[in-house]
Coordinates of C-alpha atoms and ligand atoms in Angstrom, one line a residue:
M10 CA -62.1 84.7 87.8
N11 CA -64.3 87.2 89.5
K12 CA -67.8 87.7 88.1
I13 CA -68.4 91.2 86.8
D14 CA -72.1 92.1 86.8
L15 CA -73.2 93.5 83.5
E16 CA -76.5 91.8 83.3
G17 CA -78.8 93.4 80.8
R18 CA -76.3 96.2 80.0
V19 CA -75.6 97.2 76.4
V20 CA -71.9 97.7 75.7
A21 CA -70.6 99.5 72.6
I22 CA -67.0 98.7 71.8
T23 CA -65.0 100.6 69.2
G24 CA -62.2 98.5 67.6
G25 CA -64.1 95.4 68.8
A26 CA -63.3 93.3 65.8
R27 CA -60.0 92.1 67.2
G28 CA -57.3 92.5 69.9
I29 CA -58.1 94.0 73.2
G30 CA -61.6 95.1 72.0
Y31 CA -62.5 91.5 71.1
A32 CA -61.4 90.3 74.5
V33 CA -63.5 93.0 76.1
A34 CA -66.5 91.9 74.0
Q35 CA -66.0 88.2 75.0
R36 CA -65.8 89.0 78.8
A37 CA -68.8 91.5 78.5
L38 CA -70.9 88.8 76.9
N39 CA -69.9 86.3 79.6
S40 CA -70.9 88.9 82.2
G41 CA -74.5 89.2 80.9
A42 CA -74.2 92.1 78.6
S43 CA -75.2 92.4 74.9
V44 CA -72.5 93.9 72.7
A45 CA -72.3 96.3 69.7
L46 CA -69.0 96.1 67.8
W47 CA -68.0 99.2 65.9
D48 CA -65.0 98.8 63.6
V49 CA -63.7 99.9 60.2
D50 CA -62.6 96.4 59.2
A51 CA -65.8 94.9 57.7
E52 CA -64.5 91.5 57.0
R53 CA -62.9 90.9 60.5
L54 CA -66.0 92.4 62.0
A55 CA -68.3 89.9 60.4
R56 CA -66.1 87.0 61.5
S57 CA -65.9 88.3 65.1
Q58 CA -69.7 88.9 65.2
R59 CA -70.2 85.3 64.1
E60 CA -67.7 83.9 66.7
L61 CA -68.9 86.1 69.6
G62 CA -72.6 85.6 68.6
E63 CA -72.3 82.1 70.2
L64 CA -72.0 83.8 73.6
G65 CA -74.9 86.2 73.4
K66 CA -76.4 89.1 71.4
V67 CA -73.9 90.8 69.2
S68 CA -74.5 93.5 66.6
A69 CA -71.9 95.0 64.3
V70 CA -71.5 98.4 62.6
T71 CA -68.9 99.0 60.0
V72 CA -67.7 102.6 60.8
D73 CA -64.7 104.8 60.4
L74 CA -64.8 106.6 63.8
T75 CA -63.2 109.7 62.4
Q76 CA -66.4 110.4 60.4
E77 CA -68.9 112.4 62.4
A78 CA -72.0 111.3 60.4
A79 CA -71.0 107.7 60.4
V80 CA -70.5 107.8 64.2
A81 CA -74.0 109.3 64.7
Q82 CA -75.4 106.5 62.5
A83 CA -73.6 103.9 64.6
V84 CA -75.3 105.3 67.7
E85 CA -78.7 105.4 66.1
Q86 CA -78.4 101.8 64.8
T87 CA -77.2 100.5 68.1
V88 CA -79.9 102.2 70.1
A89 CA -82.5 100.9 67.6
G90 CA -81.2 97.4 67.9
H91 CA -80.4 97.1 71.6
G92 CA -82.7 99.8 73.2
A93 CA -79.8 101.7 74.9
I94 CA -76.1 102.2 75.2
D95 CA -75.1 101.8 78.8
V96 CA -71.3 101.5 78.3
L97 CA -69.0 102.9 75.7
I98 CA -65.5 101.4 75.4
N99 CA -63.2 103.5 73.1
C100 CA -60.7 100.9 72.1
A101 CA -60.0 101.5 68.4
G102 CA -56.6 102.8 67.8
I103 CA -53.6 102.8 65.4
T104 CA -49.8 103.4 66.0
G105 CA -48.8 105.1 62.8
G106 CA -45.5 103.3 62.8
N107 CA -42.3 104.3 64.5
G108 CA -39.8 107.1 63.8
A109 CA -38.2 110.2 65.2
T110 CA -40.6 113.1 65.4
W111 CA -38.9 115.1 62.6
E112 CA -39.0 112.1 60.3
L113 CA -42.6 111.2 60.7
D114 CA -44.9 112.2 57.8
P115 CA -47.4 115.0 58.8
D116 CA -50.3 113.1 57.2
V117 CA -49.5 110.0 59.3
W118 CA -49.2 112.2 62.4
R119 CA -52.5 113.8 61.7
R120 CA -54.2 110.4 61.0
V121 CA -53.0 109.1 64.4
I122 CA -54.5 112.1 66.2
D123 CA -57.6 111.7 64.1
V124 CA -58.2 108.0 65.0
N125 CA -56.9 107.9 68.6
L126 CA -58.2 111.3 69.8
I127 CA -60.8 112.8 67.5
G128 CA -62.5 109.4 67.1
P129 CA -63.1 109.0 70.9
Y130 CA -64.2 112.7 71.1
L131 CA -66.8 112.0 68.4
T132 CA -68.1 108.8 69.9
C133 CA -68.4 110.5 73.4
R134 CA -70.1 113.5 71.8
A135 CA -72.6 111.2 70.1
V136 CA -73.2 108.7 73.0
V137 CA -73.3 111.1 76.0
P138 CA -76.8 112.6 75.1
Q139 CA -78.2 109.1 75.0
M140 CA -76.6 108.3 78.4
L141 CA -78.0 111.5 79.8
K142 CA -81.5 110.5 78.7
Q143 CA -81.0 107.1 80.4
G144 CA -79.6 108.7 83.5
Y145 CA -76.7 106.1 83.5
G146 CA -73.5 105.5 81.7
R147 CA -69.9 104.3 81.9
I148 CA -67.2 105.3 79.4
V149 CA -63.8 103.7 79.3
N150 CA -61.1 105.1 77.1
I151 CA -58.1 102.9 76.2
A152 CA -55.2 105.3 76.5
S153 CA -51.6 104.0 76.9
V154 CA -48.6 104.4 79.2
A155 CA -47.1 106.2 76.2
G156 CA -49.6 109.0 76.9
K157 CA -48.2 109.4 80.4
E158 CA -44.5 109.0 79.7
G159 CA -44.0 109.7 76.0
N160 CA -42.4 106.9 74.1
P161 CA -39.4 107.8 71.9
N162 CA -40.1 107.2 68.2
A163 CA -43.9 107.4 68.8
S164 CA -44.6 111.1 69.3
H165 CA -47.8 111.0 67.3
Y166 CA -49.1 108.0 69.3
S167 CA -47.9 109.4 72.7
A168 CA -49.5 112.8 72.0
S169 CA -52.8 111.2 70.9
K170 CA -53.0 109.1 74.1
A171 CA -52.0 112.1 76.3
G172 CA -54.8 114.0 74.6
L173 CA -57.2 111.1 75.3
I174 CA -56.2 111.2 79.0
G175 CA -57.0 115.0 79.0
L176 CA -60.4 114.3 77.3
T177 CA -61.2 111.7 80.0
K178 CA -60.4 114.1 82.8
S179 CA -62.5 116.9 81.4
L180 CA -65.5 114.8 80.5
G181 CA -65.4 113.0 83.8
K182 CA -65.7 116.2 85.7
E183 CA -68.5 117.5 83.4
L184 CA -70.6 114.4 84.0
A185 CA -69.6 113.7 87.7
T186 CA -73.1 114.4 89.1
R187 CA -75.0 112.7 86.3
N188 CA -74.3 109.1 87.0
I189 CA -72.1 108.8 84.0
L190 CA -68.5 107.9 84.9
V191 CA -65.6 108.4 82.5
N192 CA -62.3 106.7 83.1
A193 CA -59.2 105.7 81.1
V194 CA -56.8 102.8 81.3
A195 CA -53.1 103.1 80.4
P196 CA -51.8 99.7 79.2
A197 CA -48.2 98.9 78.5
A198 CA -47.7 96.6 75.5
A199 CA -50.0 93.7 74.7
K200 CA -49.0 91.4 72.0
T201 CA -51.9 91.9 69.5
E202 CA -51.9 92.5 65.8
I203 CA -51.1 96.1 66.5
F204 CA -47.5 94.9 66.9
D205 CA -47.5 94.4 63.1
S206 CA -47.3 98.1 62.7
M207 CA -44.3 98.7 65.0
S208 CA -40.6 98.1 64.6
Q209 CA -39.0 95.2 66.5
Q210 CA -36.7 97.7 68.1
H211 CA -39.7 99.6 69.5
I212 CA -41.4 96.3 70.8
D213 CA -38.1 95.4 72.5
Y214 CA -38.0 98.9 74.1
M215 CA -41.5 98.6 75.4
L216 CA -40.8 95.2 77.0
S217 CA -37.6 96.4 78.5
K218 CA -39.6 99.0 80.4
I219 CA -42.0 96.6 82.0
P220 CA -40.9 95.4 85.5
M221 CA -43.0 92.2 85.2
N222 CA -40.9 91.4 82.2
R223 CA -43.8 90.2 80.1
F224 CA -46.5 91.6 77.9
L225 CA -50.1 92.4 79.1
L226 CA -52.7 89.8 78.0
P227 CA -55.9 91.2 76.3
E228 CA -58.0 89.2 78.9
E229 CA -56.1 91.0 81.7
A230 CA -57.0 94.3 80.1
A231 CA -60.6 93.3 79.7
S232 CA -60.9 92.6 83.5
L233 CA -60.1 96.1 84.5
I234 CA -61.9 97.7 81.6
L235 CA -65.1 95.9 82.4
W236 CA -64.9 96.5 86.1
L237 CA -64.7 100.2 85.3
S238 CA -67.7 99.6 83.1
S239 CA -69.8 98.2 85.9
E240 CA -71.9 99.7 88.7
D241 CA -69.3 98.6 91.1
C242 CA -67.2 101.5 89.8
A243 CA -69.1 104.2 91.7
F244 CA -66.6 106.8 93.0
S245 CA -64.0 106.9 90.3
T246 CA -64.3 109.3 87.4
G247 CA -61.9 111.3 85.3
S248 CA -59.2 108.9 86.3
V249 CA -56.5 106.9 84.7
F250 CA -55.9 103.3 85.8
D251 CA -52.6 101.6 85.3
L252 CA -52.2 98.3 83.3
S253 CA -48.5 98.5 82.9
G254 CA -46.9 95.6 84.8
G255 CA -45.3 98.1 87.2
R256 CA -44.0 100.5 84.5
A257 CA -46.1 103.6 85.4
T258 CA -44.9 105.5 88.4
Y259 CA -47.8 107.9 88.7
Ligands
NAD18 N1 -51.6 96.3 72.2 C1 -50.9 97.2 72.9 O1 -49.7 97.0 73.0 C2 -51.5 98.4 73.4 C3 -50.8 99.1 74.4 C4 -51.4 100.3 74.9 C5 -52.6 100.8 74.4 N2 -53.2 100.1 73.4 C6 -54.4 100.6 72.8 O2 -55.5 99.6 73.0 C7 -56.4 99.8 71.9 C8 -56.6 98.4 71.2 O3 -55.3 97.9 70.8 P1 -55.1 96.5 70.1 O4 -53.8 96.0 70.5 O5 -56.3 95.7 70.4 O6 -55.1 96.9 68.6 P2 -55.6 96.1 67.3 O7 -54.8 96.7 66.1 O8 -55.5 94.6 67.4 O9 -57.1 96.5 67.2 C9 -57.5 97.8 66.9 C10 -58.9 97.8 66.2 O10 -59.3 99.2 65.9 C11 -59.9 99.2 64.6 N3 -59.7 100.6 64.0 C12 -58.6 101.2 63.7 N4 -58.9 102.4 63.1 C13 -60.3 102.5 63.2 C14 -61.2 103.5 62.7 N5 -60.7 104.7 62.1 N6 -62.5 103.3 62.9 C15 -62.9 102.2 63.5 N7 -62.1 101.2 63.9 C16 -60.8 101.4 63.7 C17 -59.1 98.2 63.8 O11 -59.8 97.8 62.6 C18 -58.9 97.1 64.8 O12 -59.9 96.1 64.8 C19 -55.8 100.8 71.0 O13 -56.4 102.1 71.2 C20 -54.3 100.9 71.3 O14 -53.7 102.1 71.1 C21 -52.7 98.9 72.9

């Protein structure tokens, strides 16, 4: 495994209590960073903080990322505890289940947009001023191949991730001369607990679209996400990086 240099960096990870976010936290700690986990699941967060704490400094904030005031408080708490936020990984997300567009409940549709798109907007909005003060930052948004292609029976999810790609491109350009780089990754399916909220038919559909004929591993996602979070990533911003086992064609 290559060594990613994050020595002394502070990495805030939304959705860090489990799944891809947890794998990112693990690799970040093994790369010399300290980590702040922001997640709505207090119980899982406490367990993950305990486990990951064996690898380095880990703080945890219980926060619903759709709540503006709570996000501001998470930033404040993290800066007070770690002295900075060098890297923001927007990993929290939900699927909202599967169904044809006209059959999905409007409240569920709105909640998916709220968590997957408004949440990252709020965290970026709250963290960027801190990064501007520091004169350094890296932001990585976890989008999805669904945002590029549009998965059937997941219009809410696909639309939220397409929106997140748009946010990444705009913010990347706004900050391009400020040493704050903003990129997104577009994973295909990784077998995490997020699968519990999808139909088997949908999971089979996603696998059938991956030329490598297997699911992405969270550790494989962490490798690219953390390279994009490092100083080695120096001339890429407002960009979307494929993690789709060959599925994405653009
Ligand atoms: N696993 C996949 O197949 C896959 C594929 C493409 C993209 N993604 C994206 O990767 C990211 C991580 O996915 P995962 O598979 O690790 O999912 P996961 O369900 O295992 O983890 C998501 C985490 O986000 C947290 N979360 C959800 N809503 C929140 C909120 N309002 N505020 C704070 N935290 C909240 C959850 O508590 C959970 O810990 C998501 O954005 C997902 O859309 C996943």
